[in-house]
PDB file of C-alpha atoms in Angstrom:
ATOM      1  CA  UNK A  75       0.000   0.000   0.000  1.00  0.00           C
ATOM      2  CA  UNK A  76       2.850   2.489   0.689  1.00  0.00           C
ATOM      3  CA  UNK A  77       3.969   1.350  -2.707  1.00  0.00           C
ATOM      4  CA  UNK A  78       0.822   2.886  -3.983  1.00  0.00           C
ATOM      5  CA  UNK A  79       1.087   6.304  -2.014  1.00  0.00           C
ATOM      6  CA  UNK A  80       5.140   6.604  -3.516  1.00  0.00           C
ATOM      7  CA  UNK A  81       3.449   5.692  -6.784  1.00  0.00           C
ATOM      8  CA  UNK A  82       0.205   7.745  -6.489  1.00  0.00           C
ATOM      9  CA  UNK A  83       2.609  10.833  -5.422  1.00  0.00           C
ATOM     10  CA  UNK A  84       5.357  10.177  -8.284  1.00  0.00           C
ATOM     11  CA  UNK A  85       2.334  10.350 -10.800  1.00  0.00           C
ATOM     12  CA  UNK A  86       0.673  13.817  -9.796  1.00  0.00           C
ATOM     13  CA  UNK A  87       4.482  15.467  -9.551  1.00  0.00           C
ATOM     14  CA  UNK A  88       4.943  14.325 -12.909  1.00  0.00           C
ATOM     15  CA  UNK A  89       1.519  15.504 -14.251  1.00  0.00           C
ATOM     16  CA  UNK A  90       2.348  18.828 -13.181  1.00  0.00           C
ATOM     17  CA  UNK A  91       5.273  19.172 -14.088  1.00  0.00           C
ATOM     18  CA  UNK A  92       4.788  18.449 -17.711  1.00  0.00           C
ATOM     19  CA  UNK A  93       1.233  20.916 -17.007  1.00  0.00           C
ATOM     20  CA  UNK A  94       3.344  23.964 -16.015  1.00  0.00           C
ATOM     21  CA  UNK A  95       6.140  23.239 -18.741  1.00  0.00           C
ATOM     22  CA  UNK A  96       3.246  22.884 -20.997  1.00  0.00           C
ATOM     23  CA  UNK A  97       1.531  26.211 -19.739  1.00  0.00           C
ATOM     24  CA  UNK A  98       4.935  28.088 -20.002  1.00  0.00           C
ATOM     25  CA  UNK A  99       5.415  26.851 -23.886  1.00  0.00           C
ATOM     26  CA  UNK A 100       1.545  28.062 -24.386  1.00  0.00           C
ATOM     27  CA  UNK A 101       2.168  31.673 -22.397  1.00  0.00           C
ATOM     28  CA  UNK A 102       5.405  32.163 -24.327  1.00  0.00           C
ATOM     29  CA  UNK A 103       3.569  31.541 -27.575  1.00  0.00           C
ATOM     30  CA  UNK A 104       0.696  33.742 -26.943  1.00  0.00           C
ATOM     31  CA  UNK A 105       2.945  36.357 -25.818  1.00  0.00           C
ATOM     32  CA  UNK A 106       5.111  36.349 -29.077  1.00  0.00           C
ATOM     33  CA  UNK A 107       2.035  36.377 -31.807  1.00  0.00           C
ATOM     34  CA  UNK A 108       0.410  39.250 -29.159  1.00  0.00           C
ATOM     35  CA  UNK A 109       3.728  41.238 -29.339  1.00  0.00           C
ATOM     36  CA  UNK A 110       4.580  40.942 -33.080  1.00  0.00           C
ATOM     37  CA  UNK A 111       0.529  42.239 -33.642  1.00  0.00           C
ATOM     38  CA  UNK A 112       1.218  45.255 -31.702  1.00  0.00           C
ATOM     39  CA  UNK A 113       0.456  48.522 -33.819  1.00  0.00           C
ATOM     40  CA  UNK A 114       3.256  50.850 -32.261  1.00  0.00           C
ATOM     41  CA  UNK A 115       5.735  48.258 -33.096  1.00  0.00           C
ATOM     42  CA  UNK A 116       6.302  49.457 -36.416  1.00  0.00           C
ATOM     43  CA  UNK A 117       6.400  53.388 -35.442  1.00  0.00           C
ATOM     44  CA  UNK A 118       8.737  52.804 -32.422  1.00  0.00           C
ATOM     45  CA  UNK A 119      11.283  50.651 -34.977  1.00  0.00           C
ATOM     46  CA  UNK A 120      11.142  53.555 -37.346  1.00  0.00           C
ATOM     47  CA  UNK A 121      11.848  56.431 -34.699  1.00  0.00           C
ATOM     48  CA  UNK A 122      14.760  54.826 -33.371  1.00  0.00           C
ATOM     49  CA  UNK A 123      17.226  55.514 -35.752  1.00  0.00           C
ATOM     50  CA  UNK A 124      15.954  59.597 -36.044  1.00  0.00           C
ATOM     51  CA  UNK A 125      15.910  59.938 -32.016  1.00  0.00           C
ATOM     52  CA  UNK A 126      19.151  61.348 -30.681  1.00  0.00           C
ATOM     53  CA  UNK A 127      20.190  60.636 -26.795  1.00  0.00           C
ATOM     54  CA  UNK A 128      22.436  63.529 -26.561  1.00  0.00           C
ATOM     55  CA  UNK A 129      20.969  67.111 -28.391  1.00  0.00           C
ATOM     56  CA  UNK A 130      23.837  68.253 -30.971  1.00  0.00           C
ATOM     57  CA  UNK A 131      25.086  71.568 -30.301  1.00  0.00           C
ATOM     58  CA  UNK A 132      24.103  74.496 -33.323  1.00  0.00           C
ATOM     59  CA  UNK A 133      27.611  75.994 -32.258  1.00  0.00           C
ATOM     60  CA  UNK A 134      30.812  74.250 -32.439  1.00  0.00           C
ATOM     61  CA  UNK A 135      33.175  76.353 -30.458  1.00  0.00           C
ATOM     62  CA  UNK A 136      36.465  74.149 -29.976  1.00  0.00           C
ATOM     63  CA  UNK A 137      38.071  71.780 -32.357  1.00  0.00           C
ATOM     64  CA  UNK A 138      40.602  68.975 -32.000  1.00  0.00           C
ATOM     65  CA  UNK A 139      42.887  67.573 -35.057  1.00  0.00           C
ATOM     66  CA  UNK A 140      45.774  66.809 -36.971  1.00  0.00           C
ATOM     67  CA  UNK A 141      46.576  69.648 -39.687  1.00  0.00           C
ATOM     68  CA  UNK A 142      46.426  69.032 -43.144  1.00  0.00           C
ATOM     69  CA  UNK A 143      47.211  72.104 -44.986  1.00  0.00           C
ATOM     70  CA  UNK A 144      47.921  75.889 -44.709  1.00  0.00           C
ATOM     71  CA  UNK A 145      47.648  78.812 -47.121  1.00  0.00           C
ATOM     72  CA  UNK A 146      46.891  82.367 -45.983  1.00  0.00           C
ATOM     73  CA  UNK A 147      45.247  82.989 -42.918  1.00  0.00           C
ATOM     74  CA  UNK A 148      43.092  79.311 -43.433  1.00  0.00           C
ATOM     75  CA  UNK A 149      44.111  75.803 -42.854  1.00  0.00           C
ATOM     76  CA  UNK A 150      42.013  71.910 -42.925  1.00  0.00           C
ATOM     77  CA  UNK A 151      41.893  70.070 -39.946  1.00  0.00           C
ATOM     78  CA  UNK A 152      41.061  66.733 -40.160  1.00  0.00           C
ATOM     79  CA  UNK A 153      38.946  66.057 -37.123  1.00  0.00           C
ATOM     80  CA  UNK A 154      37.924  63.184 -35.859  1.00  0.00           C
ATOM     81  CA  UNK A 155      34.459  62.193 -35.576  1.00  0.00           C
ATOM     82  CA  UNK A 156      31.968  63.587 -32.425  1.00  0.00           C
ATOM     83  CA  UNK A 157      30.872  61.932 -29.792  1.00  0.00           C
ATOM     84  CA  UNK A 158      27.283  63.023 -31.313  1.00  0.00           C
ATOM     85  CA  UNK A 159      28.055  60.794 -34.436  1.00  0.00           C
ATOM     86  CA  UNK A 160      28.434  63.407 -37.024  1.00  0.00           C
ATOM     87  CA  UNK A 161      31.105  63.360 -39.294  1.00  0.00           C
ATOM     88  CA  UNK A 162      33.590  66.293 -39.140  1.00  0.00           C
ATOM     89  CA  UNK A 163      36.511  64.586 -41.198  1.00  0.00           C
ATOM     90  CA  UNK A 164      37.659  67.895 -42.203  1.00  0.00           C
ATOM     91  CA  UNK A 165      36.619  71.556 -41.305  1.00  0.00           C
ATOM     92  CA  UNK A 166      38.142  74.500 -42.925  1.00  0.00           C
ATOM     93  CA  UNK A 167      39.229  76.953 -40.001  1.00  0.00           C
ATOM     94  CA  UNK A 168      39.644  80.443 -41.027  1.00  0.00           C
ATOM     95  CA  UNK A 169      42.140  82.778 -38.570  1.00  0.00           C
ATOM     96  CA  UNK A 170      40.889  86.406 -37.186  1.00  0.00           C
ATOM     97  CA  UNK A 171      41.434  88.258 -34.277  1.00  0.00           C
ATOM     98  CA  UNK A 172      39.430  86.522 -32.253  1.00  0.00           C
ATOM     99  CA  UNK A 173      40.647  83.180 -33.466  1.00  0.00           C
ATOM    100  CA  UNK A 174      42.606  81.479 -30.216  1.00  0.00           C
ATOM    101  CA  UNK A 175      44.788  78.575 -31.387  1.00  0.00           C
ATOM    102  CA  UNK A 176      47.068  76.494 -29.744  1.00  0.00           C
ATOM    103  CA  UNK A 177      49.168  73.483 -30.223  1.00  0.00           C
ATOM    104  CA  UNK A 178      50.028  70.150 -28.963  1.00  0.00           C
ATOM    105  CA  UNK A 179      52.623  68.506 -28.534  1.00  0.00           C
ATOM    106  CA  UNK A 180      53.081  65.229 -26.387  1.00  0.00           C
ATOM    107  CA  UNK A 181      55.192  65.004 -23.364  1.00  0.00           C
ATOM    108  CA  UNK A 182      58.321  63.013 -22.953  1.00  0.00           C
ATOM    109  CA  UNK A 183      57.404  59.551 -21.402  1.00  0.00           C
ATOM    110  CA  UNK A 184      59.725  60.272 -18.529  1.00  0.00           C
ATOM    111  CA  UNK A 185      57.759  63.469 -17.609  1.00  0.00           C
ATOM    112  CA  UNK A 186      54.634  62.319 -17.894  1.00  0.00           C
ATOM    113  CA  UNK A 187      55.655  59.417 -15.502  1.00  0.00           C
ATOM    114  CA  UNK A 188      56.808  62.151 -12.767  1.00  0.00           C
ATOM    115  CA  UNK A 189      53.394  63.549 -13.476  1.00  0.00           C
ATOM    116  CA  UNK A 190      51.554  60.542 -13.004  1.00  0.00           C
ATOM    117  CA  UNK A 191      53.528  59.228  -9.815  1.00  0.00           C
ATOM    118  CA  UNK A 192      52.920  63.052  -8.311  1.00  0.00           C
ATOM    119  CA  UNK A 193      49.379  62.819  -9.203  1.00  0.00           C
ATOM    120  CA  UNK A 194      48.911  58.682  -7.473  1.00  0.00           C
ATOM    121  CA  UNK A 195      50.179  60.556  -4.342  1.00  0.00           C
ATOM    122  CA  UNK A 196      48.061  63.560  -4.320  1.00  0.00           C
ATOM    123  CA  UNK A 197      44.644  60.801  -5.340  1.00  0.00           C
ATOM    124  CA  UNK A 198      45.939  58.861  -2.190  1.00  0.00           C
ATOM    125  CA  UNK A 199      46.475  61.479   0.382  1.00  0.00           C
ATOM    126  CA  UNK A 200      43.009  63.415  -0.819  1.00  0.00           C
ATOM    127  CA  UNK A 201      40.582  63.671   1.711  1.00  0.00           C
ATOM    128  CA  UNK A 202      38.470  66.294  -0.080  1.00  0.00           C
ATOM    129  CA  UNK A 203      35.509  65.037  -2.013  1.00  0.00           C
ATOM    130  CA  UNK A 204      37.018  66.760  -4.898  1.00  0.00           C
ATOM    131  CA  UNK A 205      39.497  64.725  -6.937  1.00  0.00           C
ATOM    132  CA  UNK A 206      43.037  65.949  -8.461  1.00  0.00           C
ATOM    133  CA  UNK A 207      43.123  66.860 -12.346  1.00  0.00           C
ATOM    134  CA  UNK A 208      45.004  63.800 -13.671  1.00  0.00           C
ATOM    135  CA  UNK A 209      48.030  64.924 -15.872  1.00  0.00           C
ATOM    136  CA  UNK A 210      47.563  65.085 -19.398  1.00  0.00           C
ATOM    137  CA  UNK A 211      50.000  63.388 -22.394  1.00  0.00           C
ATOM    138  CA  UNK A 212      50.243  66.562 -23.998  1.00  0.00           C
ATOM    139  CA  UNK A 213      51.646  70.002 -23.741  1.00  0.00           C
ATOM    140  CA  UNK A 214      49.237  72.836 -25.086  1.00  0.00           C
ATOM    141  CA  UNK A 215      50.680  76.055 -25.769  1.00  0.00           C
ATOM    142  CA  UNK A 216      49.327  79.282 -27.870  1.00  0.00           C
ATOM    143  CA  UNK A 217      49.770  79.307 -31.305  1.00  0.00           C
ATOM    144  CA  UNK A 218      49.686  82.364 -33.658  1.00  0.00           C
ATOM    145  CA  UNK A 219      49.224  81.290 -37.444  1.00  0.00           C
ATOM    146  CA  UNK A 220      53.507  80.697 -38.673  1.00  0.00           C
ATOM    147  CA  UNK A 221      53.066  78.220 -35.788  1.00  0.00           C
ATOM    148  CA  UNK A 222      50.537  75.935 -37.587  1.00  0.00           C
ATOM    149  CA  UNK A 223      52.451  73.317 -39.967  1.00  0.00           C
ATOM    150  CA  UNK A 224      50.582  69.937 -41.914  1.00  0.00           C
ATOM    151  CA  UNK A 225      50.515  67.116 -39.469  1.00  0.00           C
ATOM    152  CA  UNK A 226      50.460  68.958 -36.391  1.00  0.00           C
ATOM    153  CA  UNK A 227      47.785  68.752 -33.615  1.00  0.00           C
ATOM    154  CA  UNK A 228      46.093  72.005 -32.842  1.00  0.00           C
ATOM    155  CA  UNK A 229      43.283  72.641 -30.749  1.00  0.00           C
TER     156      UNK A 229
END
């Protein structure tokens, strides 16, 4: 008789089991056709490629890159692109008054190690909330327009 209760019990835990894996395989399935019949599916898919995270600025005030040519008071700087996606390969900058240019040039390894050590020590003795400015790989200097040559980085 215990035979039959092991046997009895061994029976229903099967049964549903194979019910709720059944039910699950249903739900899933009814889910799916329910999703793919949804009207804003379509609308959504379409927006997504237009919709922009990050707004792009009208006004592009600074500009990193590697100089490709001079004449006059103009030059090409081949830029690299955005963060915001667009492509600004190359930009023609023009030179006035108002222009501020400077170069950069990258540090010596050795320097930029003493920076780096000096900066680890300052990180691990801050107890301000405020962390240090980490050093940066290159030196940035003002630059009037005989400074600009092809291939060199101006900002």
């Amino acid at each position: 008789m215990e035979d039959d209760m092991v046997g009895n019990e061994k029976k229903q835990y099967t049964t549903v089991t194979i019910t709720a894996i059944v039910a699950l395989i249903i739900g899933a399935g009814i889910g799916f056709f329910i999703g793919m019949g949804q009207s804003s599916v379509a609308p959504v898919q379409n927006n997504q490629a237009t919709v922009s995270t990050i707004p792009i600025p009208s006004d592009i005030r600074s500009l990193t890159g590697t100089v490709e040519s001079v004449s006059g008071n103009t030059f090409v700087l081949a830029v690299e692109p955005g963060i915001f996606g667009q492509n600004l390969s190359k930009r023609t900058i023009a030179i006035t008054s108002n222009t501020k240019v400077f170069t950069q040039k990258e540090k010596d390894s050795n320097t930029l190690q003493k920076e780096f050590d000096e900066y680890t020590k300052l990180e691990k003795s801050n107890k301000d909330t405020t962390p240090p400015t980490p050093p940066s790989p290159f030196i940035q200097s003002s630059a009037s327009m005989s400074d600009i040559v092809p291939g060199g980085q101006v900002t």
